[in-house]
Amino acid sequence: MRFISIMTHNPTNRLPTEAEMASMHKLIVEGMKAGWLLECEGVTFGTTGVRVHKAAGGEVTVTDGPFAETKEVIGGYALLNAASKEEAVEHTRRFLEHVGQGTWETYQLFEMPTGEGSGFDDLVARSWQAANTEKQ
């Protein structure tokens, strides 16, 4: 099963220290080699964010950050490979050991059924074909 784990923290303008970056690097390499970490990225601070919202009436608004009412900002995310929610939580705990304060929210990703008869394989094949045709 795949999970997404999203880190939030209080908005600050402090970048990670060299020691924090080295510690995180070690964890990332270890997790990728072991196969439980699929992808991991940090997120830039709130001043570069954009909020895109669609109202019930269909109007779409775009608002540039920073967002004054925001009490927490996204600091990063990780895509995890785990056999259970409990295993994903254990991997998430390891991130907290390396990044200091913050909160990691972990959610199981919905995985579309694949294989003959699911309809999803055909949808993906048609989507890839259309995308590649448009590039030419």
PDB file of C-alpha atoms in Angstrom:
ATOM      1  CA  MET A   1       0.000   0.000   0.000  1.00  0.00           C
ATOM      2  CA  ARG A   2       1.103   3.551  -0.614  1.00  0.00           C
ATOM      3  CA  PHE A   3       0.717   6.413   1.825  1.00  0.00           C
ATOM      4  CA  ILE A   4       1.365  10.139   1.644  1.00  0.00           C
ATOM      5  CA  SER A   5       2.774  11.797   4.725  1.00  0.00           C
ATOM      6  CA  ILE A   6       2.615  15.600   4.842  1.00  0.00           C
ATOM      7  CA  MET A   7       4.570  17.686   7.336  1.00  0.00           C
ATOM      8  CA  THR A   8       3.122  20.911   8.706  1.00  0.00           C
ATOM      9  CA  HIS A   9       4.784  23.371  11.052  1.00  0.00           C
ATOM     10  CA  ASN A  10       4.422  26.909  12.345  1.00  0.00           C
ATOM     11  CA  PRO A  11       5.304  29.458   9.669  1.00  0.00           C
ATOM     12  CA  THR A  12       8.889  30.576  10.116  1.00  0.00           C
ATOM     13  CA  ASN A  13      11.579  31.759   7.792  1.00  0.00           C
ATOM     14  CA  ARG A  14      14.233  29.454   9.261  1.00  0.00           C
ATOM     15  CA  LEU A  15      15.790  27.046   6.807  1.00  0.00           C
ATOM     16  CA  PRO A  16      16.983  23.663   8.085  1.00  0.00           C
ATOM     17  CA  THR A  17      20.458  23.652   9.592  1.00  0.00           C
ATOM     18  CA  GLU A  18      23.311  21.744   7.966  1.00  0.00           C
ATOM     19  CA  ALA A  19      23.065  19.146  10.740  1.00  0.00           C
ATOM     20  CA  GLU A  20      19.307  18.708  10.142  1.00  0.00           C
ATOM     21  CA  MET A  21      19.878  18.396   6.393  1.00  0.00           C
ATOM     22  CA  ALA A  22      22.638  15.791   6.897  1.00  0.00           C
ATOM     23  CA  SER A  23      20.426  13.803   9.269  1.00  0.00           C
ATOM     24  CA  MET A  24      17.492  13.919   6.849  1.00  0.00           C
ATOM     25  CA  HIS A  25      19.750  12.946   3.934  1.00  0.00           C
ATOM     26  CA  LYS A  26      20.867   9.841   5.820  1.00  0.00           C
ATOM     27  CA  LEU A  27      17.241   8.855   6.537  1.00  0.00           C
ATOM     28  CA  ILE A  28      16.175   9.449   2.920  1.00  0.00           C
ATOM     29  CA  VAL A  29      18.995   7.309   1.510  1.00  0.00           C
ATOM     30  CA  GLU A  30      18.266   4.551   4.038  1.00  0.00           C
ATOM     31  CA  GLY A  31      14.508   4.625   3.296  1.00  0.00           C
ATOM     32  CA  MET A  32      14.963   4.556  -0.478  1.00  0.00           C
ATOM     33  CA  LYS A  33      17.441   1.680  -0.316  1.00  0.00           C
ATOM     34  CA  ALA A  34      15.062  -0.265   1.950  1.00  0.00           C
ATOM     35  CA  GLY A  35      12.124   0.441  -0.385  1.00  0.00           C
ATOM     36  CA  TRP A  36       9.760   2.037   2.133  1.00  0.00           C
ATOM     37  CA  LEU A  37      10.440   5.589   0.924  1.00  0.00           C
ATOM     38  CA  LEU A  38       9.296   6.230  -2.647  1.00  0.00           C
ATOM     39  CA  GLU A  39       9.720  10.005  -2.822  1.00  0.00           C
ATOM     40  CA  CYS A  40      10.422  12.888  -0.472  1.00  0.00           C
ATOM     41  CA  GLU A  41      10.598  16.665  -0.960  1.00  0.00           C
ATOM     42  CA  GLY A  42      10.675  19.809   1.105  1.00  0.00           C
ATOM     43  CA  VAL A  43       8.297  22.675   0.338  1.00  0.00           C
ATOM     44  CA  THR A  44       9.317  26.341   0.092  1.00  0.00           C
ATOM     45  CA  PHE A  45       8.006  28.796   2.640  1.00  0.00           C
ATOM     46  CA  GLY A  46       4.531  30.404   2.435  1.00  0.00           C
ATOM     47  CA  THR A  47       5.462  33.555   0.497  1.00  0.00           C
ATOM     48  CA  THR A  48       5.771  31.503  -2.698  1.00  0.00           C
ATOM     49  CA  GLY A  49       2.454  29.672  -2.270  1.00  0.00           C
ATOM     50  CA  VAL A  50      -0.687  30.200  -4.329  1.00  0.00           C
ATOM     51  CA  ARG A  51      -4.212  29.311  -3.277  1.00  0.00           C
ATOM     52  CA  VAL A  52      -6.613  28.337  -6.101  1.00  0.00           C
ATOM     53  CA  HIS A  53     -10.256  28.103  -5.013  1.00  0.00           C
ATOM     54  CA  LYS A  54     -13.446  27.253  -6.880  1.00  0.00           C
ATOM     55  CA  ALA A  55     -16.659  28.516  -5.282  1.00  0.00           C
ATOM     56  CA  ALA A  56     -20.024  26.748  -5.459  1.00  0.00           C
ATOM     57  CA  GLY A  57     -21.057  29.139  -8.248  1.00  0.00           C
ATOM     58  CA  GLY A  58     -18.087  28.091 -10.372  1.00  0.00           C
ATOM     59  CA  GLU A  59     -15.950  31.221  -9.907  1.00  0.00           C
ATOM     60  CA  VAL A  60     -12.243  30.451  -9.589  1.00  0.00           C
ATOM     61  CA  THR A  61     -10.041  32.793  -7.565  1.00  0.00           C
ATOM     62  CA  VAL A  62      -6.264  32.781  -7.259  1.00  0.00           C
ATOM     63  CA  THR A  63      -4.596  34.311  -4.196  1.00  0.00           C
ATOM     64  CA  ASP A  64      -0.845  34.698  -3.789  1.00  0.00           C
ATOM     65  CA  GLY A  65       0.801  33.952  -0.426  1.00  0.00           C
ATOM     66  CA  PRO A  66       1.713  34.608   2.238  1.00  0.00           C
ATOM     67  CA  PHE A  67      -1.583  33.769   3.895  1.00  0.00           C
ATOM     68  CA  ALA A  68      -1.981  35.793   7.084  1.00  0.00           C
ATOM     69  CA  GLU A  69      -4.570  33.475   8.612  1.00  0.00           C
ATOM     70  CA  THR A  70      -2.393  30.404   8.181  1.00  0.00           C
ATOM     71  CA  LYS A  71      -1.249  28.966  11.505  1.00  0.00           C
ATOM     72  CA  GLU A  72       0.630  26.090   9.880  1.00  0.00           C
ATOM     73  CA  VAL A  73       2.407  25.691   6.564  1.00  0.00           C
ATOM     74  CA  ILE A  74       3.383  22.608   4.616  1.00  0.00           C
ATOM     75  CA  GLY A  75       7.071  21.864   5.108  1.00  0.00           C
ATOM     76  CA  GLY A  76       7.390  18.745   3.010  1.00  0.00           C
ATOM     77  CA  TYR A  77       5.936  15.405   2.037  1.00  0.00           C
ATOM     78  CA  ALA A  78       6.945  11.786   1.654  1.00  0.00           C
ATOM     79  CA  LEU A  79       5.428   8.979  -0.390  1.00  0.00           C
ATOM     80  CA  LEU A  80       5.689   5.779   1.601  1.00  0.00           C
ATOM     81  CA  ASN A  81       5.383   2.110   0.731  1.00  0.00           C
ATOM     82  CA  ALA A  82       4.049   0.116   3.695  1.00  0.00           C
ATOM     83  CA  ALA A  83       2.136  -3.091   4.348  1.00  0.00           C
ATOM     84  CA  SER A  84      -0.210  -1.394   6.836  1.00  0.00           C
ATOM     85  CA  LYS A  85      -1.205   1.924   8.381  1.00  0.00           C
ATOM     86  CA  GLU A  86       0.785   0.975  11.489  1.00  0.00           C
ATOM     87  CA  GLU A  87       3.931   0.448   9.428  1.00  0.00           C
ATOM     88  CA  ALA A  88       3.397   3.802   7.673  1.00  0.00           C
ATOM     89  CA  VAL A  89       3.077   5.481  11.088  1.00  0.00           C
ATOM     90  CA  GLU A  90       6.376   3.914  12.189  1.00  0.00           C
ATOM     91  CA  HIS A  91       8.120   5.277   9.076  1.00  0.00           C
ATOM     92  CA  THR A  92       6.526   8.674   9.723  1.00  0.00           C
ATOM     93  CA  ARG A  93       7.834   8.662  13.314  1.00  0.00           C
ATOM     94  CA  ARG A  94      11.347   8.321  11.914  1.00  0.00           C
ATOM     95  CA  PHE A  95      10.960  11.628  10.073  1.00  0.00           C
ATOM     96  CA  LEU A  96      10.083  13.376  13.341  1.00  0.00           C
ATOM     97  CA  GLU A  97      13.364  12.138  14.796  1.00  0.00           C
ATOM     98  CA  HIS A  98      15.218  14.037  12.070  1.00  0.00           C
ATOM     99  CA  VAL A  99      13.252  17.247  11.463  1.00  0.00           C
ATOM    100  CA  GLY A 100      12.539  18.566  14.941  1.00  0.00           C
ATOM    101  CA  GLN A 101       9.153  20.094  15.690  1.00  0.00           C
ATOM    102  CA  GLY A 102       6.172  19.707  13.435  1.00  0.00           C
ATOM    103  CA  THR A 103       3.281  17.430  12.617  1.00  0.00           C
ATOM    104  CA  TRP A 104       3.158  14.714   9.990  1.00  0.00           C
ATOM    105  CA  GLU A 105      -0.298  13.706   8.710  1.00  0.00           C
ATOM    106  CA  THR A 106      -0.304  10.333   6.988  1.00  0.00           C
ATOM    107  CA  TYR A 107      -3.033   9.139   4.620  1.00  0.00           C
ATOM    108  CA  GLN A 108      -3.401   5.970   2.574  1.00  0.00           C
ATOM    109  CA  LEU A 109      -3.567   6.726  -1.136  1.00  0.00           C
ATOM    110  CA  PHE A 110      -6.473   5.410  -3.166  1.00  0.00           C
ATOM    111  CA  GLU A 111      -5.137   2.945  -5.680  1.00  0.00           C
ATOM    112  CA  MET A 112      -7.249   2.354  -8.736  1.00  0.00           C
ATOM    113  CA  PRO A 113      -7.842  -1.292  -9.582  1.00  0.00           C
ATOM    114  CA  THR A 114      -5.727  -2.511 -12.467  1.00  0.00           C
ATOM    115  CA  GLY A 115      -5.808  -5.571 -14.628  1.00  0.00           C
ATOM    116  CA  GLU A 116      -8.170  -6.953 -17.184  1.00  0.00           C
ATOM    117  CA  GLY A 117     -11.739  -5.828 -16.767  1.00  0.00           C
ATOM    118  CA  SER A 118     -10.998  -2.913 -14.439  1.00  0.00           C
ATOM    119  CA  GLY A 119     -11.334  -0.268 -17.143  1.00  0.00           C
ATOM    120  CA  PHE A 120      -8.535   1.699 -15.499  1.00  0.00           C
ATOM    121  CA  ASP A 121      -5.774   0.174 -17.649  1.00  0.00           C
ATOM    122  CA  ASP A 122      -7.645   1.266 -20.789  1.00  0.00           C
ATOM    123  CA  LEU A 123      -8.154   4.777 -19.386  1.00  0.00           C
ATOM    124  CA  VAL A 124      -4.429   5.110 -18.603  1.00  0.00           C
ATOM    125  CA  ALA A 125      -3.414   3.776 -22.029  1.00  0.00           C
ATOM    126  CA  ARG A 126      -5.756   6.213 -23.814  1.00  0.00           C
ATOM    127  CA  SER A 127      -4.517   9.108 -21.646  1.00  0.00           C
ATOM    128  CA  TRP A 128      -0.860   8.349 -22.396  1.00  0.00           C
ATOM    129  CA  GLN A 129      -1.623   7.986 -26.086  1.00  0.00           C
ATOM    130  CA  ALA A 130      -3.458  11.332 -26.162  1.00  0.00           C
ATOM    131  CA  ALA A 131      -0.686  13.099 -24.239  1.00  0.00           C
ATOM    132  CA  ASN A 132       2.016  11.750 -26.533  1.00  0.00           C
ATOM    133  CA  THR A 133       0.010  12.572 -29.670  1.00  0.00           C
ATOM    134  CA  GLU A 134      -0.376  16.205 -28.521  1.00  0.00           C
ATOM    135  CA  LYS A 135       3.413  16.550 -28.043  1.00  0.00           C
ATOM    136  CA  GLN A 136       4.092  15.690 -31.681  1.00  0.00           C
TER     137      GLN A 136
END
